[in-house]
Amino acid sequence: MADPNRLVHSLIGRKPESTALIEQALTHRSAGPVNNERLEFLGDALLGFVIAEVLLQRFPDASEGDLTRRRATLVNREALARIARTLALGDYLRLDPGALRSGGHARDSVLSDALEALIGAIYLDQGFACAKQMILRVFTDALAEVANRDAGKDPKTRLQEWLQARRRSLPEYEVIAITGEQHAQRFQVRCRLADEERSCIGDGSSRRRAEQQSAETMLTQLIEQEEA
Amino acid sequence: MADPNRLVHSLIGRKPESTALIEQALTHRSAGPVNNERLEFLGDALLGFVIAEVLLQRFPDASEGDLTRRRATLVNREALARIARTLALGDYLRLDPGALRSGGHARDSVLSDALEALIGAIYLDQGFACAKQMILRVFTDALAEVANRDAGKDPKTRLQEWLQARRRSLPEYEVIAITGEQHAQRFQVRCRLADEERSCIGDGSSRRRAEQQSAETMLTQLIEQEEA
């Protein structure tokens, strides 16, 4: 196993106060009762918050739903495992010999959990400002990507792409109510996924706006369900 | 509407730098496009993190699953609305006149969202340390309660109480495997809920430990599902 102090130095520019805490963050539960599960709980929460703040700053016009979706793209098992691999985190992990032999140090879930635990440990060791800097640093590329990727794409397009990527059938939109006077009409649209009997309602001052809103709600639900 | 600066003063002992930011946190989406939805996104994440840290400190032996459950008891719509009411947050809210007349300022969801948005605004206005202090202060009673409530209760008892509170039938436990030599046996137990065909497996060095583990996993899944 490589020296965990070196890993921390490469991330924050100095050694940790407590090497033991960093070692705990790098210890999979297979290796014993003092492992990284509790630190992962802390790091996961800190990561969610720091990414929330940076998205709030970078997307001053994004809705809450849009921010939630962007965060889900950045903070999920696969994305975290990818970052963990660029840090060669697998070289620093402590696993039970059996788990190690079966390639546990290379599994997405193990890497992603360890990265979150490391974030939690650096927070406890160095405080909020340092942990936040470290998160921003390791997320630099991913943040640049999320900023560019779907710039300008509307919710209907994003929902369609999300479904196509999963080889699912496309949504159907249907106007279910038009209310209000001629000059101030409101449209209600139902967005429906035939393949799982799921639907949700959007509302807006035009059919198009109501459709976009229903697509946004649908996409948020689908992403939350996938993350759960 | 009461003076939002007074509210902030009562929470952090000084006036905010930006009254406009606090006013935004207290503005429901019914009142216009500059509302508290984005600040709520930020405050929700910060709250989840601060409560994670305090639970980690107060329950040094709790598992990740146990910490997750305790946090879900503290941070949910009803609990946040209760705290918002002790702060008389409803008196400071800006809503559309129609929403106000129909009692919107007293609804759990409106109060809970506004409290989260206020936490986000105080963070942006005053920084991490101040926002954390404010959270710990408004959560003092709730944290004391969660510490006492189920002190000493084991996972099987908590699962049973959770199911009973929802008038559901009780779980069945069944040993499905015993492995290992006589002196180092491992037990696998299945915990099954007949009323929704859900089951999960626990493992341990005794039948009792395996049952407790299966109950803990089951309870975590049920709570996560209910929260989703």
Tab-separated table of C-alpha atoms in Angstrom:
chain	number	residue	atom	x	y	z
A	1	MET	CA	0.000	0.000	0.000
A	2	ALA	CA	1.354	3.433	-0.964
A	3	ASP	CA	1.959	6.132	1.682
A	4	PRO	CA	-1.326	7.916	2.463
A	5	ASN	CA	0.523	11.062	3.577
A	6	ARG	CA	1.861	11.416	0.054
A	7	LEU	CA	-1.675	11.199	-1.335
A	8	VAL	CA	-2.888	13.927	1.025
A	9	HIS	CA	0.131	16.092	0.209
A	10	SER	CA	-0.684	15.861	-3.479
A	11	LEU	CA	-4.249	17.004	-2.746
A	12	ILE	CA	-3.813	19.815	-0.224
A	13	GLY	CA	-0.112	20.700	-0.430
A	14	ARG	CA	0.743	19.478	3.076
A	15	LYS	CA	0.690	16.400	5.255
A	16	PRO	CA	-2.356	15.664	7.419
A	17	GLU	CA	-2.324	16.313	11.166
A	18	SER	CA	-3.613	12.793	11.750
A	19	THR	CA	-2.290	10.034	9.524
A	20	ALA	CA	-4.556	7.619	11.409
A	21	LEU	CA	-7.654	9.479	10.257
A	22	ILE	CA	-6.520	9.362	6.623
A	23	GLU	CA	-5.737	5.671	6.948
A	24	GLN	CA	-9.222	5.098	8.320
A	25	ALA	CA	-10.693	6.877	5.287
A	26	LEU	CA	-8.777	4.475	3.055
A	27	THR	CA	-9.867	1.357	4.942
A	28	HIS	CA	-12.688	-0.629	3.389
A	29	ARG	CA	-15.162	-2.266	5.751
A	30	SER	CA	-13.827	-5.680	4.706
A	31	ALA	CA	-10.564	-4.833	6.497
A	32	GLY	CA	-12.003	-4.435	9.986
A	33	PRO	CA	-14.306	-2.591	12.358
A	34	VAL	CA	-12.390	0.717	12.160
A	35	ASN	CA	-13.223	1.503	8.544
A	36	ASN	CA	-14.328	4.348	6.318
A	37	GLU	CA	-18.129	4.012	6.490
A	38	ARG	CA	-18.768	6.817	8.984
A	39	LEU	CA	-16.315	9.154	7.279
A	40	GLU	CA	-18.035	8.410	3.990
A	41	PHE	CA	-21.338	9.571	5.521
A	42	LEU	CA	-19.702	12.887	6.433
A	43	GLY	CA	-17.798	13.317	3.160
A	44	ASP	CA	-20.847	12.544	1.058
A	45	ALA	CA	-22.784	15.321	2.794
A	46	LEU	CA	-19.921	17.828	2.523
A	47	LEU	CA	-19.419	17.035	-1.144
A	48	GLY	CA	-23.124	17.550	-1.858
A	49	PHE	CA	-22.995	20.937	-0.195
A	50	VAL	CA	-19.789	22.207	-1.825
A	51	ILE	CA	-20.983	21.163	-5.269
A	52	ALA	CA	-24.345	22.820	-4.571
A	53	GLU	CA	-22.588	26.099	-3.823
A	54	VAL	CA	-20.343	26.032	-6.872
A	55	LEU	CA	-23.283	25.207	-9.162
A	56	LEU	CA	-25.306	28.038	-7.625
A	57	GLN	CA	-22.489	30.448	-8.508
A	58	ARG	CA	-21.783	29.107	-11.969
A	59	PHE	CA	-25.391	28.883	-13.098
A	60	PRO	CA	-27.005	32.081	-11.838
A	61	ASP	CA	-30.156	31.482	-13.887
A	62	ALA	CA	-30.614	27.763	-13.303
A	63	SER	CA	-33.739	26.574	-11.502
A	64	GLU	CA	-33.557	24.447	-8.385
A	65	GLY	CA	-34.497	21.400	-10.482
A	66	ASP	CA	-31.745	22.130	-12.963
A	67	LEU	CA	-29.168	22.531	-10.174
A	68	THR	CA	-30.289	19.230	-8.626
A	69	ARG	CA	-29.851	17.463	-11.959
A	70	ARG	CA	-26.446	18.951	-12.617
A	71	ARG	CA	-25.298	17.895	-9.185
A	72	ALA	CA	-26.557	14.354	-9.778
A	73	THR	CA	-24.432	14.258	-12.952
A	74	LEU	CA	-21.358	15.303	-10.995
A	75	VAL	CA	-21.833	13.389	-7.770
A	76	ASN	CA	-22.618	9.744	-8.413
A	77	ARG	CA	-20.797	6.464	-8.098
A	78	GLU	CA	-19.345	6.350	-11.614
A	79	ALA	CA	-18.226	9.989	-11.635
A	80	LEU	CA	-16.584	9.681	-8.222
A	81	ALA	CA	-14.858	6.437	-9.183
A	82	ARG	CA	-13.470	8.168	-12.276
A	83	ILE	CA	-11.971	10.928	-10.126
A	84	ALA	CA	-10.661	8.360	-7.633
A	85	ARG	CA	-8.843	6.611	-10.494
A	86	THR	CA	-7.137	9.810	-11.639
A	87	LEU	CA	-5.809	10.061	-8.053
A	88	ALA	CA	-4.725	6.385	-8.113
A	89	LEU	CA	-6.763	5.997	-4.922
A	90	GLY	CA	-6.863	2.229	-5.400
A	91	ASP	CA	-3.128	2.048	-4.607
A	92	TYR	CA	-3.767	3.458	-1.143
A	93	LEU	CA	-6.735	1.328	-0.101
A	94	ARG	CA	-6.767	-1.231	2.688
A	95	LEU	CA	-9.022	-4.172	1.982
A	96	ASP	CA	-9.401	-7.668	3.305
A	97	PRO	CA	-6.950	-9.899	1.351
A	98	GLY	CA	-9.869	-11.820	-0.146
A	99	ALA	CA	-11.572	-8.643	-1.331
A	100	LEU	CA	-8.246	-7.406	-2.700
A	101	ARG	CA	-7.603	-10.594	-4.656
A	102	SER	CA	-11.027	-10.358	-6.261
A	103	GLY	CA	-10.209	-6.846	-7.460
A	104	GLY	CA	-12.158	-4.917	-4.813
A	105	HIS	CA	-9.740	-1.978	-4.931
A	106	ALA	CA	-10.785	-1.353	-8.539
A	107	ARG	CA	-14.551	-1.482	-8.036
A	108	ASP	CA	-16.537	1.706	-8.595
A	109	SER	CA	-18.390	1.446	-5.281
A	110	VAL	CA	-15.225	0.905	-3.243
A	111	LEU	CA	-13.382	3.772	-4.949
A	112	SER	CA	-16.318	6.156	-4.755
A	113	ASP	CA	-16.887	5.443	-1.048
A	114	ALA	CA	-13.191	5.903	-0.293
A	115	LEU	CA	-13.074	9.265	-2.087
A	116	GLU	CA	-16.035	10.495	-0.053
A	117	ALA	CA	-14.452	9.213	3.151
A	118	LEU	CA	-11.192	10.962	2.260
A	119	ILE	CA	-13.102	14.224	1.815
A	120	GLY	CA	-14.686	13.711	5.247
A	121	ALA	CA	-11.293	12.965	6.821
A	122	ILE	CA	-9.637	16.020	5.281
A	123	TYR	CA	-12.486	18.158	6.621
A	124	LEU	CA	-12.025	16.803	10.155
A	125	ASP	CA	-8.245	17.112	9.883
A	126	GLN	CA	-7.949	20.519	8.207
A	127	GLY	CA	-11.284	22.306	8.413
A	128	PHE	CA	-13.887	23.511	5.979
A	129	ALA	CA	-11.868	25.872	3.757
A	130	CYS	CA	-9.189	23.296	3.025
A	131	ALA	CA	-11.653	20.483	2.312
A	132	LYS	CA	-13.625	22.771	0.001
A	133	GLN	CA	-10.473	23.704	-1.933
A	134	MET	CA	-9.585	20.062	-2.276
A	135	ILE	CA	-13.045	19.224	-3.622
A	136	LEU	CA	-12.942	22.065	-6.139
A	137	ARG	CA	-9.510	20.928	-7.246
A	138	VAL	CA	-10.390	17.306	-7.901
A	139	PHE	CA	-13.664	18.340	-9.554
A	140	THR	CA	-12.161	20.947	-11.880
A	141	ASP	CA	-12.485	18.878	-15.056
A	142	ALA	CA	-15.894	17.454	-14.202
A	143	LEU	CA	-17.221	20.947	-13.456
A	144	ALA	CA	-15.927	22.310	-16.745
A	145	GLU	CA	-17.613	19.431	-18.536
A	146	VAL	CA	-20.997	19.886	-16.891
A	147	ALA	CA	-20.883	23.575	-17.750
A	148	ASN	CA	-20.356	22.897	-21.438
A	149	ARG	CA	-22.221	19.693	-22.002
A	150	ASP	CA	-25.827	20.669	-22.100
A	151	ALA	CA	-25.471	24.417	-22.471
A	152	GLY	CA	-28.606	25.637	-24.174
A	153	LYS	CA	-30.455	22.351	-24.179
A	154	ASP	CA	-34.054	22.560	-23.083
A	155	PRO	CA	-35.720	20.084	-20.680
A	156	LYS	CA	-37.586	18.174	-23.451
A	157	THR	CA	-34.312	17.594	-25.300
A	158	ARG	CA	-32.537	16.530	-22.138
A	159	LEU	CA	-35.346	14.145	-21.172
A	160	GLN	CA	-35.306	12.638	-24.661
A	161	GLU	CA	-31.533	12.131	-24.554
A	162	TRP	CA	-31.715	10.650	-21.080
A	163	LEU	CA	-34.323	8.106	-22.196
A	164	GLN	CA	-32.534	7.298	-25.459
A	165	ALA	CA	-29.286	6.654	-23.586
A	166	ARG	CA	-31.201	3.975	-21.636
A	167	ARG	CA	-32.903	2.563	-24.757
A	168	ARG	CA	-36.305	3.529	-23.477
A	169	SER	CA	-39.296	4.709	-25.436
A	170	LEU	CA	-39.932	8.436	-25.778
A	171	PRO	CA	-42.388	10.435	-23.669
A	172	GLU	CA	-45.833	11.469	-24.823
A	173	TYR	CA	-47.150	14.979	-24.147
A	174	GLU	CA	-50.845	15.731	-23.939
A	175	VAL	CA	-52.704	18.955	-23.136
A	176	ILE	CA	-55.114	18.079	-20.350
A	177	ALA	CA	-56.517	21.519	-19.482
A	178	ILE	CA	-56.606	25.086	-20.760
A	179	THR	CA	-57.883	27.598	-18.235
A	180	GLY	CA	-58.194	31.375	-17.879
A	181	GLU	CA	-59.372	34.190	-20.124
A	182	GLN	CA	-58.196	34.382	-23.735
A	183	HIS	CA	-55.436	36.895	-22.917
A	184	ALA	CA	-54.166	35.011	-19.861
A	185	GLN	CA	-54.526	31.338	-20.682
A	186	ARG	CA	-52.798	28.642	-18.663
A	187	PHE	CA	-51.976	25.264	-20.141
A	188	GLN	CA	-51.649	21.989	-18.277
A	189	VAL	CA	-49.732	19.245	-20.023
A	190	ARG	CA	-49.224	15.638	-19.000
A	191	CYS	CA	-45.882	14.025	-19.808
A	192	ARG	CA	-46.241	10.258	-19.810
A	193	LEU	CA	-43.781	7.369	-20.038
A	194	ALA	CA	-45.675	4.414	-21.427
A	195	ASP	CA	-43.047	1.864	-20.430
A	196	GLU	CA	-43.354	2.396	-16.691
A	197	GLU	CA	-46.780	3.996	-16.303
A	198	ARG	CA	-45.303	7.155	-14.896
A	199	SER	CA	-46.660	10.598	-15.621
A	200	CYS	CA	-46.356	14.113	-14.351
A	201	ILE	CA	-48.023	17.443	-14.996
A	202	GLY	CA	-46.522	20.705	-16.203
A	203	ASP	CA	-48.134	24.101	-16.233
A	204	GLY	CA	-47.375	27.260	-18.202
A	205	SER	CA	-48.601	30.239	-20.178
A	206	SER	CA	-48.148	28.331	-23.455
A	207	ARG	CA	-48.387	24.733	-24.521
A	208	ARG	CA	-44.638	24.709	-25.135
A	209	ARG	CA	-43.809	26.095	-21.694
A	210	ALA	CA	-46.117	23.584	-20.019
A	211	GLU	CA	-44.481	20.753	-21.973
A	212	GLN	CA	-41.000	21.915	-20.983
A	213	GLN	CA	-42.026	22.122	-17.359
A	214	SER	CA	-43.545	18.632	-17.381
A	215	ALA	CA	-40.352	17.292	-19.008
A	216	GLU	CA	-38.218	18.967	-16.361
A	217	THR	CA	-40.269	17.463	-13.526
A	218	MET	CA	-40.141	14.032	-15.161
A	219	LEU	CA	-36.380	14.166	-15.637
A	220	THR	CA	-35.837	15.232	-12.034
A	221	GLN	CA	-37.921	12.292	-10.798
A	222	LEU	CA	-36.121	9.810	-13.043
A	223	ILE	CA	-32.694	10.998	-11.957
A	224	GLU	CA	-33.638	10.953	-8.285
A	225	GLN	CA	-34.999	7.436	-8.658
A	226	GLU	CA	-31.860	6.255	-10.426
A	227	GLU	CA	-29.691	7.794	-7.703
A	228	ALA	CA	-31.720	6.300	-4.836
B	1	MET	CA	-44.492	41.527	7.245
B	2	ALA	CA	-42.111	41.736	10.196
B	3	ASP	CA	-38.559	43.102	9.760
B	4	PRO	CA	-36.277	40.319	8.444
B	5	ASN	CA	-33.213	42.009	9.978
B	6	ARG	CA	-34.746	41.456	13.394
B	7	LEU	CA	-35.198	37.764	12.628
B	8	VAL	CA	-31.557	37.418	11.582
B	9	HIS	CA	-30.415	39.347	14.652
B	10	SER	CA	-32.286	36.934	16.884
B	11	LEU	CA	-30.539	34.011	15.168
B	12	ILE	CA	-26.932	35.153	14.825
B	13	GLY	CA	-26.676	38.147	17.163
B	14	ARG	CA	-26.154	40.715	14.401
B	15	LYS	CA	-27.775	42.147	11.325
B	16	PRO	CA	-27.051	40.628	7.918
B	17	GLU	CA	-24.687	42.305	5.449
B	18	SER	CA	-27.342	41.963	2.749
B	19	THR	CA	-30.948	42.495	3.742
B	20	ALA	CA	-31.906	41.769	0.114
B	21	LEU	CA	-30.485	38.238	0.366
B	22	ILE	CA	-32.453	37.546	3.553
B	23	GLU	CA	-35.605	38.928	1.941
B	24	GLN	CA	-35.064	36.621	-1.007
B	25	ALA	CA	-34.803	33.657	1.372
B	26	LEU	CA	-38.171	34.633	2.822
B	27	THR	CA	-39.867	35.030	-0.568
B	28	HIS	CA	-42.031	32.129	-1.685
B	29	ARG	CA	-42.062	31.321	-5.391
B	30	SER	CA	-45.682	32.505	-5.590
B	31	ALA	CA	-44.444	36.059	-4.968
B	32	GLY	CA	-42.254	36.366	-8.041
B	33	PRO	CA	-39.266	35.208	-10.049
B	34	VAL	CA	-36.679	36.284	-7.442
B	35	ASN	CA	-37.642	33.756	-4.791
B	36	ASN	CA	-36.109	31.349	-2.318
B	37	GLU	CA	-35.897	28.169	-4.421
B	38	ARG	CA	-32.190	28.370	-5.270
B	39	LEU	CA	-31.243	29.362	-1.716
B	40	GLU	CA	-33.277	26.421	-0.464
B	41	PHE	CA	-31.163	24.096	-2.634
B	42	LEU	CA	-28.025	25.460	-0.963
B	43	GLY	CA	-29.432	25.520	2.569
B	44	ASP	CA	-30.771	21.988	2.310
B	45	ALA	CA	-27.296	20.707	1.404
B	46	LEU	CA	-25.579	22.709	4.146
B	47	LEU	CA	-28.069	21.541	6.737
B	48	GLY	CA	-27.558	17.907	5.728
B	49	PHE	CA	-23.821	18.316	6.144
B	50	VAL	CA	-23.862	20.140	9.492
B	51	ILE	CA	-26.285	17.633	10.980
B	52	ALA	CA	-24.123	14.799	9.622
B	53	GLU	CA	-21.113	16.189	11.466
B	54	VAL	CA	-22.879	16.722	14.760
B	55	LEU	CA	-24.367	13.208	14.667
B	56	LEU	CA	-20.943	11.756	13.891
B	57	GLN	CA	-19.577	13.450	17.016
B	58	ARG	CA	-22.479	12.647	19.303
B	59	PHE	CA	-22.818	9.005	18.293
B	60	PRO	CA	-19.248	7.719	18.088
B	61	ASP	CA	-20.386	4.107	17.829
B	62	ALA	CA	-23.306	4.516	15.436
B	63	SER	CA	-23.113	2.826	12.057
B	64	GLU	CA	-23.510	4.755	8.821
B	65	GLY	CA	-27.059	3.380	8.508
B	66	ASP	CA	-27.915	4.499	12.008
B	67	LEU	CA	-26.530	8.000	11.347
B	68	THR	CA	-28.549	8.225	8.129
B	69	ARG	CA	-31.718	7.283	9.994
B	70	ARG	CA	-31.119	9.739	12.800
B	71	ARG	CA	-30.529	12.506	10.298
B	72	ALA	CA	-33.762	11.654	8.481
B	73	THR	CA	-35.602	12.030	11.798
B	74	LEU	CA	-34.091	15.482	12.305
B	75	VAL	CA	-34.161	16.868	8.789
B	76	ASN	CA	-37.556	16.424	7.170
B	77	ARG	CA	-40.458	18.654	6.274
B	78	GLU	CA	-42.396	18.282	9.535
B	79	ALA	CA	-39.372	18.688	11.786
B	80	LEU	CA	-38.184	21.779	9.892
B	81	ALA	CA	-41.655	23.310	9.913
B	82	ARG	CA	-41.782	22.800	13.690
B	83	ILE	CA	-38.523	24.712	14.104
B	84	ALA	CA	-39.708	27.405	11.683
B	85	ARG	CA	-42.800	27.905	13.857
B	86	THR	CA	-40.746	28.385	17.014
B	87	LEU	CA	-38.957	31.192	15.110
B	88	ALA	CA	-42.313	32.638	13.960
B	89	LEU	CA	-40.900	32.411	10.428
B	90	GLY	CA	-44.398	32.664	8.965
B	91	ASP	CA	-44.582	36.321	10.074
B	92	TYR	CA	-41.614	37.195	7.858
B	93	LEU	CA	-42.652	35.400	4.656
B	94	ARG	CA	-43.533	37.057	1.383
B	95	LEU	CA	-46.193	35.200	-0.562
B	96	ASP	CA	-48.563	36.007	-3.353
B	97	PRO	CA	-51.705	37.565	-1.763
B	98	GLY	CA	-53.779	34.613	-2.937
B	99	ALA	CA	-51.390	32.084	-1.408
B	100	LEU	CA	-51.317	34.155	1.783
B	101	ARG	CA	-55.109	34.278	2.074
B	102	SER	CA	-55.306	30.504	1.711
B	103	GLY	CA	-52.908	30.126	4.643
B	104	GLY	CA	-49.747	29.400	2.646
B	105	HIS	CA	-47.503	30.996	5.268
B	106	ALA	CA	-48.590	28.312	7.745
B	107	ARG	CA	-48.045	25.278	5.489
B	108	ASP	CA	-45.317	22.828	6.451
B	109	SER	CA	-43.752	22.806	2.997
B	110	VAL	CA	-43.593	26.600	2.740
B	111	LEU	CA	-42.112	26.970	6.230
B	112	SER	CA	-39.630	24.154	5.798
B	113	ASP	CA	-38.404	25.500	2.437
B	114	ALA	CA	-38.046	29.004	3.863
B	115	LEU	CA	-36.006	27.774	6.828
B	116	GLU	CA	-33.625	25.958	4.483
B	117	ALA	CA	-33.385	29.035	2.261
B	118	LEU	CA	-32.640	31.204	5.301
B	119	ILE	CA	-29.805	28.848	6.250
B	120	GLY	CA	-28.433	29.151	2.703
B	121	ALA	CA	-28.704	32.953	2.806
B	122	ILE	CA	-26.961	33.221	6.177
B	123	TYR	CA	-24.151	31.054	4.829
B	124	LEU	CA	-23.687	33.305	1.783
B	125	ASP	CA	-23.968	36.422	3.930
B	126	GLN	CA	-21.834	35.399	6.910
B	127	GLY	CA	-19.816	32.323	6.005
B	128	PHE	CA	-19.646	28.738	7.140
B	129	ALA	CA	-18.869	29.114	10.847
B	130	CYS	CA	-21.764	31.483	11.481
B	131	ALA	CA	-24.283	29.410	9.510
B	132	LYS	CA	-23.174	26.278	11.352
B	133	GLN	CA	-23.640	27.992	14.725
B	134	MET	CA	-27.079	29.137	13.698
B	135	ILE	CA	-28.062	25.606	12.660
B	136	LEU	CA	-26.802	24.093	15.918
B	137	ARG	CA	-28.704	26.733	17.844
B	138	VAL	CA	-32.081	26.185	16.193
B	139	PHE	CA	-31.603	22.413	16.328
B	140	THR	CA	-30.611	22.263	20.025
B	141	ASP	CA	-33.891	20.780	21.251
B	142	ALA	CA	-34.349	18.425	18.307
B	143	LEU	CA	-30.800	17.113	18.758
B	144	ALA	CA	-31.332	16.507	22.465
B	145	GLU	CA	-34.505	14.604	21.651
B	146	VAL	CA	-32.934	12.357	19.016
B	147	ALA	CA	-30.133	11.531	21.449
B	148	ASN	CA	-32.544	10.381	24.147
B	149	ARG	CA	-35.387	8.907	22.180
B	150	ASP	CA	-34.137	5.563	21.089
B	151	ALA	CA	-31.096	5.293	23.312
B	152	GLY	CA	-30.401	1.638	23.824
B	153	LYS	CA	-32.961	0.321	21.373
B	154	ASP	CA	-31.699	-2.382	19.080
B	155	PRO	CA	-32.466	-2.541	15.321
B	156	LYS	CA	-35.127	-5.283	15.663
B	157	THR	CA	-37.021	-3.169	18.196
B	158	ARG	CA	-36.735	-0.058	16.048
B	159	LEU	CA	-37.890	-1.918	12.932
B	160	GLN	CA	-40.855	-3.330	14.851
B	161	GLU	CA	-41.836	0.105	16.155
B	162	TRP	CA	-41.464	1.663	12.712
B	163	LEU	CA	-43.773	-0.965	11.187
B	164	GLN	CA	-46.297	-0.771	14.025
B	165	ALA	CA	-46.488	3.012	13.694
B	166	ARG	CA	-47.582	2.412	10.088
B	167	ARG	CA	-50.015	-0.384	11.029
B	168	ARG	CA	-48.029	-2.916	9.042
B	169	SER	CA	-47.478	-6.561	9.815
B	170	LEU	CA	-44.303	-7.592	11.630
B	171	PRO	CA	-41.195	-8.987	9.950
B	172	GLU	CA	-40.302	-12.679	9.845
B	173	TYR	CA	-36.755	-13.824	10.492
B	174	GLU	CA	-35.412	-17.102	9.127
B	175	VAL	CA	-31.958	-18.648	9.281
B	176	ILE	CA	-31.011	-19.466	5.703
B	177	ALA	CA	-27.407	-20.609	6.153
B	178	ILE	CA	-24.914	-21.584	8.835
B	179	THR	CA	-21.331	-21.809	7.616
B	180	GLY	CA	-17.853	-22.251	9.092
B	181	GLU	CA	-16.328	-24.592	11.654
B	182	GLN	CA	-18.043	-25.185	14.996
B	183	HIS	CA	-15.878	-22.596	16.812
B	184	ALA	CA	-16.275	-19.916	14.124
B	185	GLN	CA	-19.789	-20.265	12.782
B	186	ARG	CA	-21.435	-17.578	10.667
B	187	PHE	CA	-25.199	-17.209	10.461
B	188	GLN	CA	-27.177	-15.798	7.579
B	189	VAL	CA	-30.687	-14.630	8.362
B	190	ARG	CA	-33.399	-13.420	6.040
B	191	CYS	CA	-35.703	-10.670	7.298
B	192	ARG	CA	-38.904	-10.657	5.287
B	193	LEU	CA	-41.899	-8.319	5.095
B	194	ALA	CA	-44.813	-10.372	3.863
B	195	ASP	CA	-46.970	-7.361	2.998
B	196	GLU	CA	-44.693	-5.993	0.287
B	197	GLU	CA	-42.593	-9.012	-0.678
B	198	ARG	CA	-39.409	-7.335	0.463
B	199	SER	CA	-36.555	-9.162	2.108
B	200	CYS	CA	-32.953	-8.637	3.012
B	201	ILE	CA	-30.128	-10.691	4.428
B	202	GLY	CA	-28.098	-10.181	7.583
B	203	ASP	CA	-24.928	-11.940	8.584
B	204	GLY	CA	-23.234	-12.415	11.947
B	205	SER	CA	-21.423	-14.656	14.378
B	206	SER	CA	-24.695	-15.547	16.112
B	207	ARG	CA	-28.279	-15.938	15.046
B	208	ARG	CA	-29.172	-12.884	17.124
B	209	ARG	CA	-26.464	-10.697	15.542
B	210	ALA	CA	-27.494	-11.781	12.062
B	211	GLU	CA	-31.128	-10.958	12.841
B	212	GLN	CA	-30.189	-7.535	14.176
B	213	GLN	CA	-28.133	-6.814	11.071
B	214	SER	CA	-30.924	-7.873	8.732
B	215	ALA	CA	-33.370	-5.653	10.680
B	216	GLU	CA	-31.018	-2.689	10.422
B	217	THR	CA	-30.633	-3.106	6.658
B	218	MET	CA	-34.409	-3.451	6.263
B	219	LEU	CA	-35.106	-0.330	8.313
B	220	THR	CA	-32.559	1.694	6.360
B	221	GLN	CA	-34.175	0.647	3.081
B	222	LEU	CA	-37.680	1.444	4.315
B	223	ILE	CA	-36.676	4.880	5.577
B	224	GLU	CA	-34.786	5.718	2.404
B	225	GLN	CA	-37.795	4.682	0.347
B	226	GLU	CA	-40.148	6.754	2.470
B	227	GLU	CA	-37.850	9.784	2.186
B	228	ALA	CA	-37.449	9.459	-1.609
